[in-house]
Coordinates of C-alpha atoms in Angstrom, one line a residue:
X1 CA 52.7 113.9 -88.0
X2 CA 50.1 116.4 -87.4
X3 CA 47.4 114.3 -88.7
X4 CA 49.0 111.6 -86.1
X5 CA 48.8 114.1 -83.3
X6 CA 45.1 115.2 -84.0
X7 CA 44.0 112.1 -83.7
X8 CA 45.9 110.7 -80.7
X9 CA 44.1 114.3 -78.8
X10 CA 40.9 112.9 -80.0
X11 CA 41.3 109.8 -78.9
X12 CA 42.4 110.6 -75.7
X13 CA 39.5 113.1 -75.1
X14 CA 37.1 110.6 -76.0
X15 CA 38.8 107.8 -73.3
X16 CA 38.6 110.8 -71.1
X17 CA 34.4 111.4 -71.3
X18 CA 33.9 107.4 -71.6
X19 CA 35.8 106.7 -68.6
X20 CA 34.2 109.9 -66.8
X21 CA 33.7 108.7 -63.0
X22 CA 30.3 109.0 -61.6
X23 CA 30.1 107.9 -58.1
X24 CA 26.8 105.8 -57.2
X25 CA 25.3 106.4 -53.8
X26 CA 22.4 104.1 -52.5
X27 CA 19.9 105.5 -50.0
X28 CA 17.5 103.3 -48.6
X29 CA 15.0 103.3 -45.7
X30 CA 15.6 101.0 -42.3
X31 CA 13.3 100.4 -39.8
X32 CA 16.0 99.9 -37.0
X33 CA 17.9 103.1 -38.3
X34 CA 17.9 105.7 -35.3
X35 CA 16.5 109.4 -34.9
X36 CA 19.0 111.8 -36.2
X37 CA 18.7 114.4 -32.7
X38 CA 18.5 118.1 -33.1
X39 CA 20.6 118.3 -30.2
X40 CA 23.8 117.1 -32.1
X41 CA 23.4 120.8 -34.3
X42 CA 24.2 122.1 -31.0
X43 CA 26.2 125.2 -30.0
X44 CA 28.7 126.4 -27.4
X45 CA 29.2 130.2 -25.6
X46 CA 32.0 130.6 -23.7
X47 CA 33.0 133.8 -21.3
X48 CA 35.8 134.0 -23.6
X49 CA 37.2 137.1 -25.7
X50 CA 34.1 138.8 -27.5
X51 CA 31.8 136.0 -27.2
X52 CA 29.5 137.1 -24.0
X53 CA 30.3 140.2 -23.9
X54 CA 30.3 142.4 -27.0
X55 CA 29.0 139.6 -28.9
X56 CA 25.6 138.1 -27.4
X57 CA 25.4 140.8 -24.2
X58 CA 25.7 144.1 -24.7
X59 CA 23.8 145.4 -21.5
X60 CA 20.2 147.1 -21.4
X61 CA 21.5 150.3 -21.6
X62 CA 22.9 149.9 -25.3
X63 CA 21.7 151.5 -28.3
X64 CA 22.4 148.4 -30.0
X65 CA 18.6 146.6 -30.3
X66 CA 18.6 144.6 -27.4
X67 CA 16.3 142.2 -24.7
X68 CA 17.5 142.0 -21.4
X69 CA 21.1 143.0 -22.3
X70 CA 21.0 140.2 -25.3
X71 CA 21.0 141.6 -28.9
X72 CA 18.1 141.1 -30.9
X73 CA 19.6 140.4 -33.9
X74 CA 21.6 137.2 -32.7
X75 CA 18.5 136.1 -31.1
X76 CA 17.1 136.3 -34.6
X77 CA 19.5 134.9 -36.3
X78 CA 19.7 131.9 -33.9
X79 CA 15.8 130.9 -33.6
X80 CA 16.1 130.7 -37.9
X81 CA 18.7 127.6 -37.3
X82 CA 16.5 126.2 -34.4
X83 CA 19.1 125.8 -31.8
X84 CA 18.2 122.9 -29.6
X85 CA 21.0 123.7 -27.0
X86 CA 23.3 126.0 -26.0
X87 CA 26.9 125.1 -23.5
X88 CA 28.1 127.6 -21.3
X89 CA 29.8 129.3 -19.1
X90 CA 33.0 126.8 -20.8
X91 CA 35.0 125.2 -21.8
X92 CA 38.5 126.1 -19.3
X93 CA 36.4 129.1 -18.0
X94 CA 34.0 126.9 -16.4
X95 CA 36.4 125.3 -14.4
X96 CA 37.4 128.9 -12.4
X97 CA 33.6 130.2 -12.8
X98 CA 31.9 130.8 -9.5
X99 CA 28.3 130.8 -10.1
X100 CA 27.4 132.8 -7.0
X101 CA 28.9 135.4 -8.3
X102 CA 26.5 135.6 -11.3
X103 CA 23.5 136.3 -9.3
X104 CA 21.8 139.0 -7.3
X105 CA 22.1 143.0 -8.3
X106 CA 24.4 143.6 -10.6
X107 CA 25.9 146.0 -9.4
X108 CA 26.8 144.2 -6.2
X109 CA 28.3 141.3 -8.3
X110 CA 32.3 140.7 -7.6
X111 CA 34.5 141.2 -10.5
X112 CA 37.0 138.0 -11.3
X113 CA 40.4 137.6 -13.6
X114 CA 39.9 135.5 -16.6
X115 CA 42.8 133.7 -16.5
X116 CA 42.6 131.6 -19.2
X117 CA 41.2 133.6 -21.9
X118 CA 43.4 136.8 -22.3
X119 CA 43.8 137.7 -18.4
X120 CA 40.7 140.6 -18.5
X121 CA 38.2 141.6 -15.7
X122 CA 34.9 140.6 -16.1
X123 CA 32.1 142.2 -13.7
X124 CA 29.7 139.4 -13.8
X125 CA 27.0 141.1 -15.5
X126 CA 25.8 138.0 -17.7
X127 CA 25.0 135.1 -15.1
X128 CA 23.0 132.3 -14.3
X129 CA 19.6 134.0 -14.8
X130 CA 20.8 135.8 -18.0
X131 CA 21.8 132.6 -19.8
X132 CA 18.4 130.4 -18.6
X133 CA 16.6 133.4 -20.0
X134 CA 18.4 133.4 -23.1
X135 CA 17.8 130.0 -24.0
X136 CA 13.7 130.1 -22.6
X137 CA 13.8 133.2 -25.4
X138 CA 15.6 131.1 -28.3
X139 CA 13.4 127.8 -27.4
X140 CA 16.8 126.3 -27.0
X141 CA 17.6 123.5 -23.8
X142 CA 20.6 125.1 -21.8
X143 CA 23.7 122.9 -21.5
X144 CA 25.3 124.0 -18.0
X145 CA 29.5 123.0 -17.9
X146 CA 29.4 123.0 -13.9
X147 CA 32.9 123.8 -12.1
X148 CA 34.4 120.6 -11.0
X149 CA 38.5 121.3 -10.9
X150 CA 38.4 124.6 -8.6
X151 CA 34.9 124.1 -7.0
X152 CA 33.1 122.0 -4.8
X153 CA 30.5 119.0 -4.8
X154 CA 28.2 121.5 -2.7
X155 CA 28.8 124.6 -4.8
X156 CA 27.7 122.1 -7.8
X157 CA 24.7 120.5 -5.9
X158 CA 23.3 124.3 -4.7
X159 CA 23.8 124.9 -8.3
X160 CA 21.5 122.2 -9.9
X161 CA 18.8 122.6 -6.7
X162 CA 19.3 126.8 -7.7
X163 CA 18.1 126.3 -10.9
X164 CA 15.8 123.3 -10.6
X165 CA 13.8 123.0 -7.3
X166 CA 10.5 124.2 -7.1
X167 CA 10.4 125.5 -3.6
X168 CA 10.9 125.1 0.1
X169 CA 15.0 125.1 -0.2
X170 CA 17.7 127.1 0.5
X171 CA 18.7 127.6 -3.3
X172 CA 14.8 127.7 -4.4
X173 CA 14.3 130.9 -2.1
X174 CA 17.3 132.4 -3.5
X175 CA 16.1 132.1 -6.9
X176 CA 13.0 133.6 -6.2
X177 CA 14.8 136.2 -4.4
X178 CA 16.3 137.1 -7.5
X179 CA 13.2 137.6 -9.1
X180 CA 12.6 134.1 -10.8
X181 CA 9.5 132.2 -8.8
X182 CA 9.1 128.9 -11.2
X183 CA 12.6 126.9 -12.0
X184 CA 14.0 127.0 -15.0
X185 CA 14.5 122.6 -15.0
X186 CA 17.7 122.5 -16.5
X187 CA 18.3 119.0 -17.9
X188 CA 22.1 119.2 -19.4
X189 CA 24.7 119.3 -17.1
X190 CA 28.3 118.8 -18.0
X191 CA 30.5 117.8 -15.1
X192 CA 33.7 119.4 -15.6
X193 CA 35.2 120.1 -18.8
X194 CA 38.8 118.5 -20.2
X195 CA 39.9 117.4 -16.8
X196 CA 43.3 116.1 -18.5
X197 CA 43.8 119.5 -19.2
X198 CA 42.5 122.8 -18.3
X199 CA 39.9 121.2 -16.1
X200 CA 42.8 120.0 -13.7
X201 CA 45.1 117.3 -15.3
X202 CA 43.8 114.9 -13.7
X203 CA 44.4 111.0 -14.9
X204 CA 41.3 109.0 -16.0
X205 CA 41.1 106.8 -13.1
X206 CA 40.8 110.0 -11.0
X207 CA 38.5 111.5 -12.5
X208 CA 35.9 108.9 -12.6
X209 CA 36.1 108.8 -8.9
X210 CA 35.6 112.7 -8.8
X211 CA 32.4 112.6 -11.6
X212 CA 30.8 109.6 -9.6
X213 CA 31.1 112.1 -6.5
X214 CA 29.9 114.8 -8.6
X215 CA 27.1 112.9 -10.0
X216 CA 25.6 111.0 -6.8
X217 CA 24.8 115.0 -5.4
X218 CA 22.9 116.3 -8.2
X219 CA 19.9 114.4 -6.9
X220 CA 18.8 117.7 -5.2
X221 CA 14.6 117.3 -5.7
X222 CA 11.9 115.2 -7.2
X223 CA 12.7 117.5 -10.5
X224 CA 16.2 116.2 -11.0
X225 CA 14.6 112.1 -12.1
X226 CA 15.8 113.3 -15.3
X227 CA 19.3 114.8 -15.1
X228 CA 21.3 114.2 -18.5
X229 CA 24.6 114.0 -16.7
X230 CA 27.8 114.2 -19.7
X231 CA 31.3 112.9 -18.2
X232 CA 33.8 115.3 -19.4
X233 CA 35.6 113.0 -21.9
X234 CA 38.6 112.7 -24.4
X235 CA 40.0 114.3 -26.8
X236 CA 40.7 112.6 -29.9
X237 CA 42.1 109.2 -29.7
X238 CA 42.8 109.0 -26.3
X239 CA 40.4 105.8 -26.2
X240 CA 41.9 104.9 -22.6
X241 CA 40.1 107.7 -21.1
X242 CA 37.0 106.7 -22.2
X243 CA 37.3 103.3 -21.2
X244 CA 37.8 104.0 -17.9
X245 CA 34.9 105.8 -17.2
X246 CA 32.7 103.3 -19.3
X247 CA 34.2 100.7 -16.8
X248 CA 34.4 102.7 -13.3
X249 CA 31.1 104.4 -14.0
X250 CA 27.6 103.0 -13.0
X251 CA 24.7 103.3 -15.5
X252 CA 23.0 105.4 -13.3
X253 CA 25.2 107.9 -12.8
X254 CA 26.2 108.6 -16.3
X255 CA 24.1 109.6 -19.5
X256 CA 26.7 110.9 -21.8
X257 CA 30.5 110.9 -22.2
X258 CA 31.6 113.7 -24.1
X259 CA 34.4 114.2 -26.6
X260 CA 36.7 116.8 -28.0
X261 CA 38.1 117.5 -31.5
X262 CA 39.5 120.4 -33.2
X263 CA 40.5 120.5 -36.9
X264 CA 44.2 122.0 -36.3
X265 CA 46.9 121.7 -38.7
X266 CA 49.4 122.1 -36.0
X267 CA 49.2 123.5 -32.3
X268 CA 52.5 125.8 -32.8
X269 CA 51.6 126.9 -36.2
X270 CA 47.9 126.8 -37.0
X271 CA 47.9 128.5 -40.1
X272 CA 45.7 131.5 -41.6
X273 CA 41.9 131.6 -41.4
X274 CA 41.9 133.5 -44.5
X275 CA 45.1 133.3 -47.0
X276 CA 45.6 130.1 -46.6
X277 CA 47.4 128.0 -49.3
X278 CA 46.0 124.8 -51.0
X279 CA 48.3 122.2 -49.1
X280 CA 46.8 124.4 -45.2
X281 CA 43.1 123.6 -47.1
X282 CA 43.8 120.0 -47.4
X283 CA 45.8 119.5 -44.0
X284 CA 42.7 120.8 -42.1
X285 CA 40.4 118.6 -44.0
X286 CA 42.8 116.2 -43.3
X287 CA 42.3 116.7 -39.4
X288 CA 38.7 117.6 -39.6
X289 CA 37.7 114.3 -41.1
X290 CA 39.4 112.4 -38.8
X291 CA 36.0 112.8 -36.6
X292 CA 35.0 109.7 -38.1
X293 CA 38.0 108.1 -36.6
X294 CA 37.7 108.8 -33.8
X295 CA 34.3 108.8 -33.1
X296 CA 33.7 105.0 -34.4
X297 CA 36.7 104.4 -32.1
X298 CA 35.1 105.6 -29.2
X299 CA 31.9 103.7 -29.9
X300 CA 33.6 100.8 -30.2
X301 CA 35.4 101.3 -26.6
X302 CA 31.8 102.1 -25.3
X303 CA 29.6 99.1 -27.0
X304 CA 32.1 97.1 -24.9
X305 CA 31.2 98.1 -21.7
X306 CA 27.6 99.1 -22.7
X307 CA 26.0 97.0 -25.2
X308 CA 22.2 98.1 -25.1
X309 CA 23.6 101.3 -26.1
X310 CA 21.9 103.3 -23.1
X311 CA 25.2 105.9 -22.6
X312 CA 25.1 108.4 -25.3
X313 CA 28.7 110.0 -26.4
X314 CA 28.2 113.7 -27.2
X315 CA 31.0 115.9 -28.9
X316 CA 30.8 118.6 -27.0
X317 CA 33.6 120.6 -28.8
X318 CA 34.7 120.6 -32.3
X319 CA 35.8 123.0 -35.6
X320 CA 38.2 124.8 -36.7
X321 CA 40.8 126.6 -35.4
X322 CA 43.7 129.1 -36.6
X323 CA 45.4 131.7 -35.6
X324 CA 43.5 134.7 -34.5
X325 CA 43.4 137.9 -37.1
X326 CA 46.1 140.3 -37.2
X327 CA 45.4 142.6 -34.6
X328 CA 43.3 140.9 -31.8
X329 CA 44.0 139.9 -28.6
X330 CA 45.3 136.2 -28.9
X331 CA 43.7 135.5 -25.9
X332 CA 40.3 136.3 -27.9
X333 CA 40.5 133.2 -30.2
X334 CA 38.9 135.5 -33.0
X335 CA 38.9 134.6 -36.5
X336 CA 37.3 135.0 -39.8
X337 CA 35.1 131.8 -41.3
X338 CA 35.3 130.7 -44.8
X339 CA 34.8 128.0 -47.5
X340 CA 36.9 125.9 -45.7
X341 CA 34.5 126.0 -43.0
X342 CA 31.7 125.6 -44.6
X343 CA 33.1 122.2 -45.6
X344 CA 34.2 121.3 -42.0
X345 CA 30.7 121.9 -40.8
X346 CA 29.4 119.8 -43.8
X347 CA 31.5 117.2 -43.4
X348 CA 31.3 116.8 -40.1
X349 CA 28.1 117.1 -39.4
X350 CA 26.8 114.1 -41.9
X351 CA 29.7 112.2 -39.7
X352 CA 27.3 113.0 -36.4
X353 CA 24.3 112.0 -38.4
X354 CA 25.9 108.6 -39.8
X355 CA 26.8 107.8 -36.4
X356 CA 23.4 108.9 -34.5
X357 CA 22.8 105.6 -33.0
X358 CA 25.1 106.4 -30.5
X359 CA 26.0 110.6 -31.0
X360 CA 23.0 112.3 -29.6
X361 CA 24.9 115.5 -29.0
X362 CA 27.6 118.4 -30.1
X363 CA 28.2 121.6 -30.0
X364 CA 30.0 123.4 -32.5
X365 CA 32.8 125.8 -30.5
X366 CA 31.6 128.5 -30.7
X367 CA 28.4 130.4 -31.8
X368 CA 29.7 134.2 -31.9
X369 CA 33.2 135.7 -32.8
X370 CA 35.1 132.8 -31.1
X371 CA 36.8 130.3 -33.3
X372 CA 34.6 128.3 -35.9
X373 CA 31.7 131.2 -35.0
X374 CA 28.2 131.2 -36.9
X375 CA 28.2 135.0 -36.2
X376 CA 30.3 137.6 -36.1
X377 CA 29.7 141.5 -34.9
X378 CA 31.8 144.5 -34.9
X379 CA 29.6 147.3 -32.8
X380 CA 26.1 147.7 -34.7
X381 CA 27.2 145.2 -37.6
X382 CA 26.3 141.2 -37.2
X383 CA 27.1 139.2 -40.2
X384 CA 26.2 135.3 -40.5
X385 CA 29.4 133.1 -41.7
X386 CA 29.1 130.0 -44.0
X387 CA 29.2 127.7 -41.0
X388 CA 25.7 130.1 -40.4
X389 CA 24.7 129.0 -43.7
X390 CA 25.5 125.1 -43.6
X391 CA 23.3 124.8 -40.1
X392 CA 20.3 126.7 -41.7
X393 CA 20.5 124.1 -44.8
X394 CA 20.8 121.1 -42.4
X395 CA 17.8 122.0 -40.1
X396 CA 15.9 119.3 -42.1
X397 CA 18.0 116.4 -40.3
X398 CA 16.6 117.8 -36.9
X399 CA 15.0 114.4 -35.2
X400 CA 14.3 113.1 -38.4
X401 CA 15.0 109.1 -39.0
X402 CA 18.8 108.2 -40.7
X403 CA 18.7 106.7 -44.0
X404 CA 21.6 104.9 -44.2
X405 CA 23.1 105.6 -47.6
X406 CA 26.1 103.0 -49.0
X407 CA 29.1 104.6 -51.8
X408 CA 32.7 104.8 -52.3
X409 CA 33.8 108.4 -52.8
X410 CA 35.7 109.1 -55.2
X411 CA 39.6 111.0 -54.0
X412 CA 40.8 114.6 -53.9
X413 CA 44.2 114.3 -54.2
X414 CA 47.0 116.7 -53.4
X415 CA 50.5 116.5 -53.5
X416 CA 50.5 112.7 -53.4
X417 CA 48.0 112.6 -50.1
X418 CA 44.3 111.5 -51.1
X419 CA 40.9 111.9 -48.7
X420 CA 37.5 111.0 -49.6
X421 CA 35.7 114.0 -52.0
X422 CA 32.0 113.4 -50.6
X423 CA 30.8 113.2 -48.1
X424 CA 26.7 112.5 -47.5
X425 CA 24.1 112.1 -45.1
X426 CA 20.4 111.5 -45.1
X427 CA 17.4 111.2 -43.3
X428 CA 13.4 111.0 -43.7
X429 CA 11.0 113.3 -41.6
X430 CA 8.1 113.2 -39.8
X431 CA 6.1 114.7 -42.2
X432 CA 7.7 112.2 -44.7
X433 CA 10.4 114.7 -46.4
X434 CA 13.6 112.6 -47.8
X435 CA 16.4 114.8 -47.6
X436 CA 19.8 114.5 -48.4
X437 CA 22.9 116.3 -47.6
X438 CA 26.0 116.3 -49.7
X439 CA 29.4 117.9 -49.5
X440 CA 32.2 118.0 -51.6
X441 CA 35.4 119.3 -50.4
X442 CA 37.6 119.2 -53.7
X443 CA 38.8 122.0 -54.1
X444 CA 39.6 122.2 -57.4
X445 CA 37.1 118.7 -59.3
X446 CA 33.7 118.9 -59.6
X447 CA 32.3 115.2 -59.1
X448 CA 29.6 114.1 -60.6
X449 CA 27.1 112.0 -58.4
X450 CA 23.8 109.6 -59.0
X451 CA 21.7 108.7 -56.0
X452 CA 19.5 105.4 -56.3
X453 CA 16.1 106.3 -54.5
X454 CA 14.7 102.9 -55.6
X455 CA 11.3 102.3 -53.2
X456 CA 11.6 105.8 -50.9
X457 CA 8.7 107.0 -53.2
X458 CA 10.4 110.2 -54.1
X459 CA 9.0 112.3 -57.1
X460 CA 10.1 116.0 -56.9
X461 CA 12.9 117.5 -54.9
X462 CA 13.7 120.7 -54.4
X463 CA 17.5 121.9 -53.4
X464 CA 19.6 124.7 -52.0
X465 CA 23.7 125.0 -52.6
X466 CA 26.3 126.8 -50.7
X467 CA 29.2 127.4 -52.6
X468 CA 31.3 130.5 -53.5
X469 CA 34.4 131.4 -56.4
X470 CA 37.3 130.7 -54.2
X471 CA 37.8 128.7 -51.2
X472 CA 39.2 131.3 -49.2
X473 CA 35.8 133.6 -49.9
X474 CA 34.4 135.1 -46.3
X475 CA 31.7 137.5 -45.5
X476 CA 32.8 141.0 -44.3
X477 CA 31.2 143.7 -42.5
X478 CA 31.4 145.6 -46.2
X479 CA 30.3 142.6 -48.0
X480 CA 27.9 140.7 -45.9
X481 CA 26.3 138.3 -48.4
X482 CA 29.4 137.4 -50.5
X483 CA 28.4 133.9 -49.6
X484 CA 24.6 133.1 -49.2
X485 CA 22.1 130.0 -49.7
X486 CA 20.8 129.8 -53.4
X487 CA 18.3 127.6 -55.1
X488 CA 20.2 124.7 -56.3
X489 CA 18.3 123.2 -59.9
X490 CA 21.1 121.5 -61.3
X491 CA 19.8 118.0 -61.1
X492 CA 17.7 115.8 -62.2
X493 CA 15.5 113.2 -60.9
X494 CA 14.3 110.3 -63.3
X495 CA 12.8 107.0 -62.8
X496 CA 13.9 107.3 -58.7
X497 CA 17.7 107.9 -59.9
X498 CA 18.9 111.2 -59.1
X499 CA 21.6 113.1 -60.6
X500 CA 23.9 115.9 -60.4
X501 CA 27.3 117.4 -60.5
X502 CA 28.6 119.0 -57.0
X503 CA 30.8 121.6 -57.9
X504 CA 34.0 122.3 -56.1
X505 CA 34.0 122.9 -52.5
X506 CA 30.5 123.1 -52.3
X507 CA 27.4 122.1 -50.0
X508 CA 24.5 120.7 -51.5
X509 CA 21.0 120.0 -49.5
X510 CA 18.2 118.4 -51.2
X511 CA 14.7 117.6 -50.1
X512 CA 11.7 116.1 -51.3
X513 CA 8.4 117.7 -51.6
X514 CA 4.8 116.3 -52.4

């Protein structure tokens, strides 16, 4: 019977390694694939908790290295992932900001309530000037959310002519009053921000009526021919909302509709952002990849009503979110960033670039110690999160052309509930780089993976892997490179097949070189 037994073991290990899955992925180049644009690895700073203040600003006067009030370090950190744009003032902030109130001394600027993000007073140190600045230092194309549910089509109009006529206006001599002679020609202008919400709850038909109002007095100067105008849009599959503004909307009034979607396990009980079980990982994968969804739905309203594909939908919000740590104002929205969010970024990210045809912008909420945050600080100390890390490694996709790539992922499968493992994305440079971004978000399989580069002409690659020992691994301010970019050489490349095994909740980026 033991001889029996032996056997049978062997016998099933060997079915085991012979029946091993490898999943096959074809990449192959398309001359009608679109540009993949830098401005969907966009970013998003709210006045909200510790994100202006104590987190980008911390005033002139600090001793914490600084330009113009704006630490050094973040500005640093932020040129290193190229960010092509940066939203502010909000998000449900935007909709009480008054923008006069940003500009002129400071210390004749009003103080204000803000009321939705944990009720403090804010003396309006960090305006209009300091955010156009910001972005002209980080080489970055500001994204202004203008107030539409408490404000008023003029406050919005003297706004856009404030920071975009050259001269001869009202708004043009109060700029230059204010110590900035040439106009900062901001192109990005979100009008109004989750009007079924926060932004007013207002109904869809409404609002169109209210954007078309907004939209039709932008027109302030000669400068303003090329406004990018973004409709505040959905959130998640609320496809009726964008349907009516695809049909009340005129072409020329509209660029963008935007769309919101946040990976939350439940809105009454969002779960840890650090000792989180298993079964919370695999619910807010669950959510997050749901993107996909939703975006294709949303297309699919929009090639409806615009065939030619000339209105762009931008995601102008999405990541994670938790509960905030033990401790902080809940109002703050603070919380640490781990594994799991490295593979949220991942993930979602090659969803943006797989739909780029018709996703031209998003912005990751938000860029420092709010929510899904690519930095964190606590007083001197800034440390870079994984989400950091997975931006940095997917730089290469910045306006480079989509390769379309073709696979069936193979399942990670928990407690009877299966999602797709891998997710990948790719794209070809300028300079004629092939690069290729894969995640996978098992947490517990390794998969192993071939790529067919048949005709892309590819002959050495080099890679780089983000990946740590457990899935709830963080950074800390005592441990700030727990979790890093390494080299990845795990692979091989033969006869334009490529192989490798992705280890468990890891993020793989591979590119070619000559």
């Amino acid at each position: 019977m033991k001889k029996i037994s032996s056997l049978f073991i062997f016998l099933f290990m060997c079915q085991s390694v012979v029946f091993a899955q490898e999943t096959k992925i074809t990449v192959r180049e398309d001359q009608n694939a679109p540009k993949i644009s830098k401005h969907i690895y966009g970013h998003f700073a709210e006045h909200l908790g510790r994100s202006i203040y104590d987190g980008f600003y911390v005033g002139d006067t600090s001793a914490i290295p600084n330009k113009e009030g704006v630490r050094t370090d973040i500005i640093k950190a932020l040129k290193e992932i190229q960010i092509p744009n940066l939203r502010w003032p909000g998000g449900c902030f935007a909709d009480t900001y008054q923008w006069k109130d940003g500009i002129g001394p400071q210390e004749e600027r009003p103080t204000m309530v803000n009321s939705w993000w944990g009720g403090v007073t804010e003396d309006n140190s960090f305006g209009t000037h300091n955010f156009l600045n910001l972005c002209e230092e980080l080489g970055a194309e500001p994204f202004i959310s203008g107030n539409v549910g408490s404000g008023t089509v003029k406050d919005f109009a003297d706004w856009v002519q404030y920071t975009n006529h050259p001269a001869g206006s009202p708004m043009a001599k109060l700029r230059k009053e204010n110590g900035r002679e040439e106009p900062w020609n901001v192109k990005f202008w979100g009008i109004g921000n989750e009007m079924w919400g926060c932004g007013g709850n207002m109904t869809a038909e409404y609002y169109a009526n209210i954007y078309k109002q907004y939209a039709t007095f932008m027109n302030a100067s000669e400068n303003n021919e090329n406004l990018y105008r973004i409709a505040a849009g959905a959130t998640g599959d609320d496809y009726h909302w964008t349907e009516v503004l695809m049909r009340e909307v005129p072409k020329s009034l509209i660029e963008a509709v935007g769309l919101h979607h946040y990976a939350v396990i439940d809105w009454k009980a969002k779960g840890p952002s650090t000792n989180y079980t298993e079964d919370i990982y695999f619910k807010s994968m669950k959510e997050a990849l749901k993107m996909d969804e939703f975006v294709a739905g949303h297309i699919e309203v929009m090639e409806k009503y615009d065939p030619e594909n000339e209105i762009d939908l931008a995601v102008d919000e999405w990541g994670g979110w938790y509960e905030v740590e033990e401790g902080t104002n809940p109002g703050f929205l603070y919380q640490q960033n781990t594994m799991r969010d490295a593979m949220i970024a991942g993930a979602t990210l090659n969803i943006f670039n797989n739909h780029s045809e018709r996703v031209k912008m998003a912005n990751i909420a938000q860029t420092v110690n709010v929510l899904q945050a690519q930095i964190l600080t606590e007083g001197e100390k800034m440390i870079l999160t994984p989400t950091y890390h997975v931006f940095k490694m997917y730089t290469v996709h910045h306006d480079a052309k989509l390769l379309p790539v073709a696979f069936d992922s193979p399942e990670y499968t928990f407690n009877g509930e299966s999602l797709p493992a891998i997710s990948v994305s790719a794209s070809k440079s300028e300079a004629g780089s092939t690069n290729i971004s894969l995640v996978n978000i098992d947490a517990q399989k390794e998969h192993k993976v071939e790529i067919d580069l048949e005709g892309m002409d590819v002959k050495k690659m080099q890679g780089q892997i983000l990946r740590s020992g457990k899935i709830q691994d963080h950074n800390t301010f005592d441990d700030p490179d727990k979790i890093t970019i390494k080299d990845f050489k795990d692979f091989n490349l033969k006869n334009g097949k490529l192989s490798m095994v992705l280890p468990p909740f890891s993020v793989v980026v591979l590119s070619s070189k000559k």
